[in-house]
Amino acid sequence: MKQWKNIVAVAAFTMAATAVQAEDKFVTIGTGGQTGVYFVVGQSICKLVNRGTGDHGIKCTAPSTGGSIANINAIRAGDQDMGVAQSDWQYHALHGTSKFEENGPFAELRSVFSVHPEPFTVVARKDSGIASFDDLKGKRVNVGNPGSGARGTMEVIMGEKGWQMSDFSLASELKSAEQAQALCDNKVDAIVFTVGHPSGTIQEATTSCESVIVPVEGAEIDKLIADNPYYSAAVVPGGMYTGTDGDVNTFGVKATFVSSTKSDEETIYQVVKAVFDNFDRFKGLHPAFANLKAEDMVSAGTSAPIHDGAARYFKEKGLLN
Ligand code: GLU
């Protein structure tokens, strides 16, 4: 009798375990290239979420993607649940402007929190003689892959300056993870990337060959900053990368973490909780996160309404009224 009871208990346990598994919820976070910071943002969030799968049943993956614009489009199409995106592209997606004009406003877009600042960064081969953004004219430049936020922001600057792709002797469209090698193999004179610092891509580009970080400043850049809430003046700190000892002026955006109303409140609540209940651990996962402050991350650089699940967590913690 005792044995039989045990068998029943084991069977019941097995059924319960199966039931929990059947309820597991798989979620994906769109990131960027493997040597960027978005990839680490997504991987870090998933790492913290997956530590609690036994409690909440959420299983998270964060594949490499084309970047900001690709992520927002994938969320809209229902192919990804969450993603990392530059603040300028979050704004344009919500309002249906710029690159999102054709698709119209993405009213269901939701901000979850913002992350690190991303200065627009130009790295040039030392032997190219490029010393300012304007020197890129006539040169071989990797303008970035379509779908990346960096490519989009590059096109915004070009528009402001009245430049066409044909103003470069070569405009290549390599992905962010491929561009440092192209620079050091002398396939291009310069690369551009909107990215947190320090980043793997820029480290690779500045240590594999002699290269310098080039300032992006002047009247057109001042106008972009003055006219648009999602841009601000930014600096790539001197001494962070080999070959560039002084601070370099540029402008930048914020990396933001977004989702849509398609993701349910409980899932986003658990994701936000996993990050902010383990905030010191999260900050330790990449040097670009070192200066993050929870208070700022609730709303800095976001234009879309905050997701209900994120709002619930932030209210519980007194970070939101
Ligand atoms: N901001 C970049 C983009 O959207 C990605 C930066 C990164 O991978 O860290 O293209």
mmCIF file of C-alpha atoms and ligand atoms in Angstrom:
data_model
loop_
_atom_site.group_PDB
_atom_site.id
_atom_site.type_symbol
_atom_site.label_atom_id
_atom_site.label_comp_id
_atom_site.label_asym_id
_atom_site.label_seq_id
_atom_site.Cartn_x
_atom_site.Cartn_y
_atom_site.Cartn_z
ATOM 1 C CA MET A 1 0.000 0.000 0.000
ATOM 2 C CA LYS A 2 2.790 2.333 0.985
ATOM 3 C CA GLN A 3 4.583 1.584 -2.268
ATOM 4 C CA TRP A 4 1.471 2.266 -4.302
ATOM 5 C CA LYS A 5 1.045 5.593 -2.551
ATOM 6 C CA ASN A 6 4.568 6.493 -3.474
ATOM 7 C CA ILE A 7 3.969 5.639 -7.106
ATOM 8 C CA VAL A 8 0.872 7.831 -7.135
ATOM 9 C CA ALA A 9 2.843 10.629 -5.500
ATOM 10 C CA VAL A 10 5.607 10.333 -8.090
ATOM 11 C CA ALA A 11 3.052 10.299 -10.906
ATOM 12 C CA ALA A 12 1.340 13.372 -9.495
ATOM 13 C CA PHE A 13 4.690 15.127 -9.154
ATOM 14 C CA THR A 14 5.620 14.262 -12.731
ATOM 15 C CA MET A 15 2.303 15.596 -13.970
ATOM 16 C CA ALA A 16 2.746 18.789 -12.006
ATOM 17 C CA ALA A 17 6.239 19.257 -13.432
ATOM 18 C CA THR A 18 4.901 18.700 -16.935
ATOM 19 C CA ALA A 19 2.153 21.215 -16.294
ATOM 20 C CA VAL A 20 4.690 23.829 -15.178
ATOM 21 C CA GLN A 21 6.784 23.158 -18.259
ATOM 22 C CA ALA A 22 3.767 23.468 -20.519
ATOM 23 C CA GLU A 23 3.155 26.890 -19.027
ATOM 24 C CA ASP A 24 6.732 28.097 -19.590
ATOM 25 C CA LYS A 25 6.702 31.280 -21.532
ATOM 26 C CA PHE A 26 9.440 31.891 -24.082
ATOM 27 C CA VAL A 27 10.326 35.507 -24.713
ATOM 28 C CA THR A 28 12.913 37.061 -27.040
ATOM 29 C CA ILE A 29 14.875 40.272 -26.765
ATOM 30 C CA GLY A 30 16.234 41.815 -29.968
ATOM 31 C CA THR A 31 19.759 43.180 -29.533
ATOM 32 C CA GLY A 32 22.426 44.206 -32.076
ATOM 33 C CA GLY A 33 25.782 42.930 -33.332
ATOM 34 C CA GLN A 34 27.812 40.551 -31.131
ATOM 35 C CA THR A 35 30.558 43.112 -30.443
ATOM 36 C CA GLY A 36 28.168 45.916 -29.491
ATOM 37 C CA VAL A 37 26.657 46.746 -26.112
ATOM 38 C CA TYR A 38 23.014 45.920 -27.017
ATOM 39 C CA PHE A 39 23.976 42.267 -27.251
ATOM 40 C CA VAL A 40 25.262 42.436 -23.669
ATOM 41 C CA VAL A 41 22.115 44.310 -22.544
ATOM 42 C CA GLY A 42 19.895 41.535 -23.903
ATOM 43 C CA GLN A 43 22.127 38.709 -22.678
ATOM 44 C CA SER A 44 22.367 40.275 -19.209
ATOM 45 C CA ILE A 45 18.614 40.789 -18.872
ATOM 46 C CA CYS A 46 17.974 37.193 -19.969
ATOM 47 C CA LYS A 47 20.600 35.878 -17.573
ATOM 48 C CA LEU A 48 18.829 37.540 -14.642
ATOM 49 C CA VAL A 49 15.354 36.534 -15.860
ATOM 50 C CA ASN A 50 16.372 32.902 -16.408
ATOM 51 C CA ARG A 51 17.671 32.586 -12.841
ATOM 52 C CA GLY A 52 14.012 32.808 -11.802
ATOM 53 C CA THR A 53 12.438 30.564 -14.445
ATOM 54 C CA GLY A 54 11.550 28.017 -11.745
ATOM 55 C CA ASP A 55 9.363 30.647 -10.043
ATOM 56 C CA HIS A 56 7.843 32.609 -12.908
ATOM 57 C CA GLY A 57 8.169 30.188 -15.844
ATOM 58 C CA ILE A 58 9.689 32.780 -18.192
ATOM 59 C CA LYS A 59 12.531 31.637 -20.458
ATOM 60 C CA CYS A 60 14.387 34.409 -22.178
ATOM 61 C CA THR A 61 16.690 34.467 -25.216
ATOM 62 C CA ALA A 62 18.492 37.457 -26.725
ATOM 63 C CA PRO A 63 19.737 36.776 -30.250
ATOM 64 C CA SER A 64 21.995 39.090 -32.230
ATOM 65 C CA THR A 65 20.011 41.275 -34.676
ATOM 66 C CA GLY A 66 20.465 44.180 -37.097
ATOM 67 C CA GLY A 67 19.927 46.790 -34.342
ATOM 68 C CA SER A 68 17.375 49.416 -33.271
ATOM 69 C CA ILE A 69 15.119 49.777 -36.289
ATOM 70 C CA ALA A 70 15.111 46.036 -36.998
ATOM 71 C CA ASN A 71 14.170 45.414 -33.350
ATOM 72 C CA ILE A 72 11.266 47.860 -33.352
ATOM 73 C CA ASN A 73 9.947 46.421 -36.625
ATOM 74 C CA ALA A 74 10.239 42.861 -35.260
ATOM 75 C CA ILE A 75 8.304 43.831 -32.118
ATOM 76 C CA ARG A 76 5.625 45.416 -34.273
ATOM 77 C CA ALA A 77 5.403 42.288 -36.436
ATOM 78 C CA GLY A 78 5.114 40.109 -33.310
ATOM 79 C CA ASP A 79 8.418 38.314 -34.068
ATOM 80 C CA GLN A 80 10.145 39.624 -30.917
ATOM 81 C CA ASP A 81 8.676 40.514 -27.527
ATOM 82 C CA MET A 82 11.204 43.104 -26.438
ATOM 83 C CA GLY A 83 14.229 44.860 -27.860
ATOM 84 C CA VAL A 84 16.876 47.496 -27.404
ATOM 85 C CA ALA A 85 16.512 50.670 -29.467
ATOM 86 C CA GLN A 86 18.034 54.129 -29.688
ATOM 87 C CA SER A 87 15.905 56.920 -28.218
ATOM 88 C CA ASP A 88 15.707 58.714 -31.598
ATOM 89 C CA TRP A 89 14.213 55.631 -33.271
ATOM 90 C CA GLN A 90 11.874 54.963 -30.362
ATOM 91 C CA TYR A 91 10.554 58.499 -30.879
ATOM 92 C CA HIS A 92 10.162 58.156 -34.644
ATOM 93 C CA ALA A 93 8.518 54.718 -34.404
ATOM 94 C CA LEU A 94 5.923 56.028 -31.943
ATOM 95 C CA HIS A 95 5.124 59.047 -34.105
ATOM 96 C CA GLY A 96 5.451 57.388 -37.517
ATOM 97 C CA THR A 97 8.077 59.847 -38.666
ATOM 98 C CA SER A 98 11.413 59.617 -40.482
ATOM 99 C CA LYS A 99 12.192 55.946 -41.266
ATOM 100 C CA PHE A 100 8.811 54.902 -39.851
ATOM 101 C CA GLU A 101 6.713 57.205 -42.029
ATOM 102 C CA GLU A 102 5.657 54.426 -44.376
ATOM 103 C CA ASN A 103 4.358 52.171 -41.557
ATOM 104 C CA GLY A 104 2.634 55.002 -39.678
ATOM 105 C CA PRO A 105 2.644 55.586 -35.910
ATOM 106 C CA PHE A 106 3.335 52.508 -33.741
ATOM 107 C CA ALA A 107 0.864 53.460 -31.004
ATOM 108 C CA GLU A 108 1.283 50.109 -29.175
ATOM 109 C CA LEU A 109 5.023 50.710 -28.638
ATOM 110 C CA ARG A 110 5.919 50.824 -24.929
ATOM 111 C CA SER A 111 9.075 51.875 -23.157
ATOM 112 C CA VAL A 112 10.260 49.579 -20.385
ATOM 113 C CA PHE A 113 13.329 51.484 -19.179
ATOM 114 C CA SER A 114 16.309 53.314 -20.603
ATOM 115 C CA VAL A 115 19.858 52.073 -20.359
ATOM 116 C CA HIS A 116 23.268 53.600 -21.206
ATOM 117 C CA PRO A 117 24.121 56.722 -23.248
ATOM 118 C CA GLU A 118 25.263 56.133 -26.840
ATOM 119 C CA PRO A 119 27.507 58.760 -28.400
ATOM 120 C CA PHE A 120 27.553 58.779 -32.227
ATOM 121 C CA THR A 121 31.122 57.604 -32.780
ATOM 122 C CA VAL A 122 33.316 57.920 -35.859
ATOM 123 C CA VAL A 123 36.600 55.987 -35.990
ATOM 124 C CA ALA A 124 39.050 56.698 -38.836
ATOM 125 C CA ARG A 125 42.299 55.077 -39.896
ATOM 126 C CA LYS A 126 45.166 57.309 -38.829
ATOM 127 C CA ASP A 127 46.678 57.201 -42.342
ATOM 128 C CA SER A 128 43.404 58.472 -43.873
ATOM 129 C CA GLY A 129 44.026 61.988 -42.544
ATOM 130 C CA ILE A 130 40.363 62.261 -41.488
ATOM 131 C CA ALA A 131 40.168 64.711 -38.564
ATOM 132 C CA SER A 132 36.526 65.830 -38.639
ATOM 133 C CA PHE A 133 33.154 64.514 -39.800
ATOM 134 C CA ASP A 134 33.331 66.748 -42.898
ATOM 135 C CA ASP A 135 36.575 65.023 -43.913
ATOM 136 C CA LEU A 136 34.541 61.848 -44.551
ATOM 137 C CA LYS A 137 33.427 63.340 -47.884
ATOM 138 C CA GLY A 138 35.133 61.510 -50.765
ATOM 139 C CA LYS A 139 36.358 58.725 -48.474
ATOM 140 C CA ARG A 140 35.493 55.038 -48.059
ATOM 141 C CA VAL A 141 33.023 54.907 -45.198
ATOM 142 C CA ASN A 142 31.078 52.044 -43.651
ATOM 143 C CA VAL A 143 27.687 53.691 -43.140
ATOM 144 C CA GLY A 144 26.309 50.579 -41.402
ATOM 145 C CA ASN A 145 23.705 47.936 -42.170
ATOM 146 C CA PRO A 146 20.143 48.945 -42.986
ATOM 147 C CA GLY A 147 18.033 48.258 -39.868
ATOM 148 C CA SER A 148 20.669 49.539 -37.492
ATOM 149 C CA GLY A 149 20.007 52.675 -35.520
ATOM 150 C CA ALA A 150 23.542 53.805 -36.302
ATOM 151 C CA ARG A 151 22.857 53.743 -40.054
ATOM 152 C CA GLY A 152 19.650 55.684 -39.498
ATOM 153 C CA THR A 153 21.380 58.359 -37.432
ATOM 154 C CA MET A 154 24.202 58.579 -39.993
ATOM 155 C CA GLU A 155 21.564 59.300 -42.650
ATOM 156 C CA VAL A 156 20.044 62.010 -40.428
ATOM 157 C CA ILE A 157 23.422 63.785 -40.191
ATOM 158 C CA MET A 158 23.954 63.388 -43.931
ATOM 159 C CA GLY A 159 20.495 64.868 -44.556
ATOM 160 C CA GLU A 160 21.342 67.840 -42.343
ATOM 161 C CA LYS A 161 24.552 68.392 -44.329
ATOM 162 C CA GLY A 162 22.892 67.813 -47.708
ATOM 163 C CA TRP A 163 25.094 64.799 -48.502
ATOM 164 C CA GLN A 164 24.236 61.763 -50.640
ATOM 165 C CA MET A 165 25.764 58.279 -50.445
ATOM 166 C CA SER A 166 27.518 59.175 -53.711
ATOM 167 C CA ASP A 167 29.502 61.817 -51.802
ATOM 168 C CA PHE A 168 31.610 58.943 -50.436
ATOM 169 C CA SER A 169 34.045 57.125 -52.760
ATOM 170 C CA LEU A 170 32.627 53.973 -51.157
ATOM 171 C CA ALA A 171 29.619 53.614 -48.846
ATOM 172 C CA SER A 172 29.707 50.068 -47.478
ATOM 173 C CA GLU A 173 26.889 48.512 -45.459
ATOM 174 C CA LEU A 174 28.752 46.078 -43.234
ATOM 175 C CA LYS A 175 27.200 45.037 -39.941
ATOM 176 C CA SER A 176 28.615 46.510 -36.746
ATOM 177 C CA ALA A 177 30.467 43.309 -35.822
ATOM 178 C CA GLU A 178 32.280 43.279 -39.178
ATOM 179 C CA GLN A 179 33.345 46.876 -39.425
ATOM 180 C CA ALA A 180 36.422 47.010 -37.171
ATOM 181 C CA GLN A 181 38.111 44.338 -39.235
ATOM 182 C CA ALA A 182 37.185 46.109 -42.490
ATOM 183 C CA LEU A 183 38.798 49.283 -41.106
ATOM 184 C CA CYS A 184 41.993 47.498 -40.092
ATOM 185 C CA ASP A 185 42.141 45.504 -43.349
ATOM 186 C CA ASN A 186 42.124 48.907 -45.098
ATOM 187 C CA LYS A 187 38.859 48.158 -46.890
ATOM 188 C CA VAL A 188 37.369 51.410 -45.545
ATOM 189 C CA ASP A 189 38.826 54.668 -44.178
ATOM 190 C CA ALA A 190 36.249 55.168 -41.443
ATOM 191 C CA ILE A 191 33.428 53.470 -39.578
ATOM 192 C CA VAL A 192 30.477 54.935 -37.673
ATOM 193 C CA PHE A 193 28.620 53.479 -34.699
ATOM 194 C CA THR A 194 26.078 54.800 -32.221
ATOM 195 C CA VAL A 195 27.190 52.792 -29.228
ATOM 196 C CA GLY A 196 27.842 52.776 -25.478
ATOM 197 C CA HIS A 197 31.426 53.046 -24.273
ATOM 198 C CA PRO A 198 33.613 51.188 -23.894
ATOM 199 C CA SER A 199 32.409 48.868 -26.663
ATOM 200 C CA GLY A 200 34.016 45.791 -28.181
ATOM 201 C CA THR A 201 33.733 47.128 -31.734
ATOM 202 C CA ILE A 202 35.579 50.373 -30.974
ATOM 203 C CA GLN A 203 38.151 48.543 -28.849
ATOM 204 C CA GLU A 204 38.848 46.186 -31.750
ATOM 205 C CA ALA A 205 39.075 49.088 -34.229
ATOM 206 C CA THR A 206 41.512 51.027 -32.058
ATOM 207 C CA THR A 207 43.778 48.151 -31.025
ATOM 208 C CA SER A 208 44.033 46.097 -34.245
ATOM 209 C CA CYS A 209 45.416 49.051 -36.250
ATOM 210 C CA GLU A 210 46.288 52.731 -35.805
ATOM 211 C CA SER A 211 43.052 54.678 -35.717
ATOM 212 C CA VAL A 212 41.531 57.731 -34.065
ATOM 213 C CA ILE A 213 38.120 58.824 -32.820
ATOM 214 C CA VAL A 214 36.937 61.821 -34.825
ATOM 215 C CA PRO A 215 34.791 64.698 -33.469
ATOM 216 C CA VAL A 216 31.253 65.215 -34.786
ATOM 217 C CA GLU A 217 30.437 68.873 -34.127
ATOM 218 C CA GLY A 218 29.515 72.176 -35.760
ATOM 219 C CA ALA A 219 26.421 74.152 -36.729
ATOM 220 C CA GLU A 220 24.413 71.232 -38.176
ATOM 221 C CA ILE A 221 25.023 69.091 -35.094
ATOM 222 C CA ASP A 222 24.111 71.987 -32.763
ATOM 223 C CA LYS A 223 20.871 72.341 -34.725
ATOM 224 C CA LEU A 224 20.071 68.626 -34.419
ATOM 225 C CA ILE A 225 20.556 68.855 -30.653
ATOM 226 C CA ALA A 226 18.502 72.065 -30.340
ATOM 227 C CA ASP A 227 15.616 70.794 -32.495
ATOM 228 C CA ASN A 228 15.199 67.241 -31.175
ATOM 229 C CA PRO A 229 14.512 66.114 -27.588
ATOM 230 C CA TYR A 230 16.198 62.727 -28.096
ATOM 231 C CA TYR A 231 19.639 64.166 -29.022
ATOM 232 C CA SER A 232 22.144 65.670 -26.638
ATOM 233 C CA ALA A 233 25.765 66.743 -26.673
ATOM 234 C CA ALA A 234 28.065 63.839 -25.808
ATOM 235 C CA VAL A 235 31.728 63.071 -25.298
ATOM 236 C CA VAL A 236 33.820 59.987 -25.912
ATOM 237 C CA PRO A 237 36.143 60.110 -22.891
ATOM 238 C CA GLY A 238 39.838 60.581 -23.612
ATOM 239 C CA GLY A 239 42.046 57.673 -22.663
ATOM 240 C CA MET A 240 39.313 55.107 -23.024
ATOM 241 C CA TYR A 241 40.656 53.885 -26.362
ATOM 242 C CA THR A 242 44.223 53.510 -27.615
ATOM 243 C CA GLY A 243 45.220 56.413 -29.899
ATOM 244 C CA THR A 244 42.707 58.929 -28.531
ATOM 245 C CA ASP A 245 43.983 60.609 -25.352
ATOM 246 C CA GLY A 246 41.698 63.660 -25.203
ATOM 247 C CA ASP A 247 37.892 63.876 -24.897
ATOM 248 C CA VAL A 248 36.183 63.857 -28.291
ATOM 249 C CA ASN A 249 33.027 65.946 -28.787
ATOM 250 C CA THR A 250 30.059 64.448 -30.532
ATOM 251 C CA PHE A 251 26.324 64.103 -29.946
ATOM 252 C CA GLY A 252 24.319 61.115 -28.864
ATOM 253 C CA VAL A 253 21.188 59.288 -27.853
ATOM 254 C CA LYS A 254 20.195 56.869 -25.117
ATOM 255 C CA ALA A 255 19.817 53.148 -25.461
ATOM 256 C CA THR A 256 16.284 52.225 -24.430
ATOM 257 C CA PHE A 257 14.567 48.941 -23.733
ATOM 258 C CA VAL A 258 11.170 48.651 -25.401
ATOM 259 C CA SER A 259 8.240 46.301 -25.888
ATOM 260 C CA SER A 260 4.620 46.664 -26.944
ATOM 261 C CA THR A 261 1.126 46.220 -25.545
ATOM 262 C CA LYS A 262 1.272 42.667 -27.021
ATOM 263 C CA SER A 263 3.533 41.659 -24.113
ATOM 264 C CA ASP A 264 1.427 41.018 -21.018
ATOM 265 C CA GLU A 265 1.822 42.982 -17.815
ATOM 266 C CA GLU A 266 3.054 40.051 -15.699
ATOM 267 C CA THR A 267 5.861 39.123 -18.126
ATOM 268 C CA ILE A 268 7.245 42.647 -18.332
ATOM 269 C CA TYR A 269 6.846 43.037 -14.561
ATOM 270 C CA GLN A 270 8.959 39.911 -13.990
ATOM 271 C CA VAL A 271 11.611 41.046 -16.489
ATOM 272 C CA VAL A 272 11.904 44.488 -14.880
ATOM 273 C CA LYS A 273 11.937 42.923 -11.412
ATOM 274 C CA ALA A 274 14.738 40.531 -12.421
ATOM 275 C CA VAL A 275 16.896 43.495 -13.494
ATOM 276 C CA PHE A 276 16.143 45.990 -10.708
ATOM 277 C CA ASP A 277 16.021 43.506 -7.812
ATOM 278 C CA ASN A 278 19.569 42.574 -8.919
ATOM 279 C CA PHE A 279 20.670 46.025 -9.989
ATOM 280 C CA ASP A 280 24.273 45.870 -8.749
ATOM 281 C CA ARG A 281 24.754 42.550 -10.425
ATOM 282 C CA PHE A 282 23.306 43.970 -13.678
ATOM 283 C CA LYS A 283 25.604 47.013 -13.527
ATOM 284 C CA GLY A 284 28.590 44.712 -13.124
ATOM 285 C CA LEU A 285 27.877 42.864 -16.366
ATOM 286 C CA HIS A 286 29.338 45.568 -18.674
ATOM 287 C CA PRO A 287 31.482 48.656 -17.982
ATOM 288 C CA ALA A 288 29.022 50.777 -20.047
ATOM 289 C CA PHE A 289 26.428 50.059 -17.307
ATOM 290 C CA ALA A 290 28.664 51.200 -14.429
ATOM 291 C CA ASN A 291 27.117 54.681 -14.068
ATOM 292 C CA LEU A 292 23.482 53.682 -14.464
ATOM 293 C CA LYS A 293 21.039 55.078 -11.908
ATOM 294 C CA ALA A 294 17.672 53.393 -11.400
ATOM 295 C CA GLU A 295 15.887 56.792 -10.994
ATOM 296 C CA ASP A 296 17.041 57.944 -14.454
ATOM 297 C CA MET A 297 16.240 54.673 -16.164
ATOM 298 C CA VAL A 298 12.517 54.970 -15.478
ATOM 299 C CA SER A 299 11.999 57.732 -18.030
ATOM 300 C CA ALA A 300 15.179 59.344 -19.424
ATOM 301 C CA GLY A 301 15.238 59.194 -23.217
ATOM 302 C CA THR A 302 11.859 57.510 -23.538
ATOM 303 C CA SER A 303 8.967 58.876 -25.609
ATOM 304 C CA ALA A 304 6.566 55.928 -25.727
ATOM 305 C CA PRO A 305 4.268 55.405 -22.709
ATOM 306 C CA ILE A 306 5.734 53.156 -20.041
ATOM 307 C CA HIS A 307 4.593 49.520 -20.209
ATOM 308 C CA ASP A 308 2.000 48.653 -17.517
ATOM 309 C CA GLY A 309 4.213 45.860 -16.154
ATOM 310 C CA ALA A 310 7.210 48.190 -15.776
ATOM 311 C CA ALA A 311 5.015 50.883 -14.208
ATOM 312 C CA ARG A 312 3.732 48.356 -11.658
ATOM 313 C CA TYR A 313 7.276 47.473 -10.547
ATOM 314 C CA PHE A 314 8.535 51.079 -10.481
ATOM 315 C CA LYS A 315 5.481 52.184 -8.444
ATOM 316 C CA GLU A 316 6.051 49.380 -5.940
ATOM 317 C CA LYS A 317 9.626 50.621 -5.494
ATOM 318 C CA GLY A 318 8.631 54.292 -5.267
ATOM 319 C CA LEU A 319 10.491 55.113 -8.488
ATOM 320 C CA LEU A 320 7.282 56.234 -10.193
ATOM 321 C CA ASN A 321 4.234 58.041 -8.789
HETATM 322 N N1 GLU B 1 22.813 51.736 -31.414
HETATM 323 C C1 GLU B 1 23.180 50.697 -32.315
HETATM 324 C C2 GLU B 1 22.089 50.454 -33.327
HETATM 325 O O1 GLU B 1 20.940 50.513 -33.042
HETATM 326 C C3 GLU B 1 23.536 49.377 -31.652
HETATM 327 C C4 GLU B 1 24.573 49.533 -30.594
HETATM 328 C C5 GLU B 1 25.014 48.249 -29.959
HETATM 329 O O2 GLU B 1 24.972 47.210 -30.623
HETATM 330 O O3 GLU B 1 25.402 48.314 -28.802
HETATM 331 O O4 GLU B 1 22.411 50.184 -34.432
#
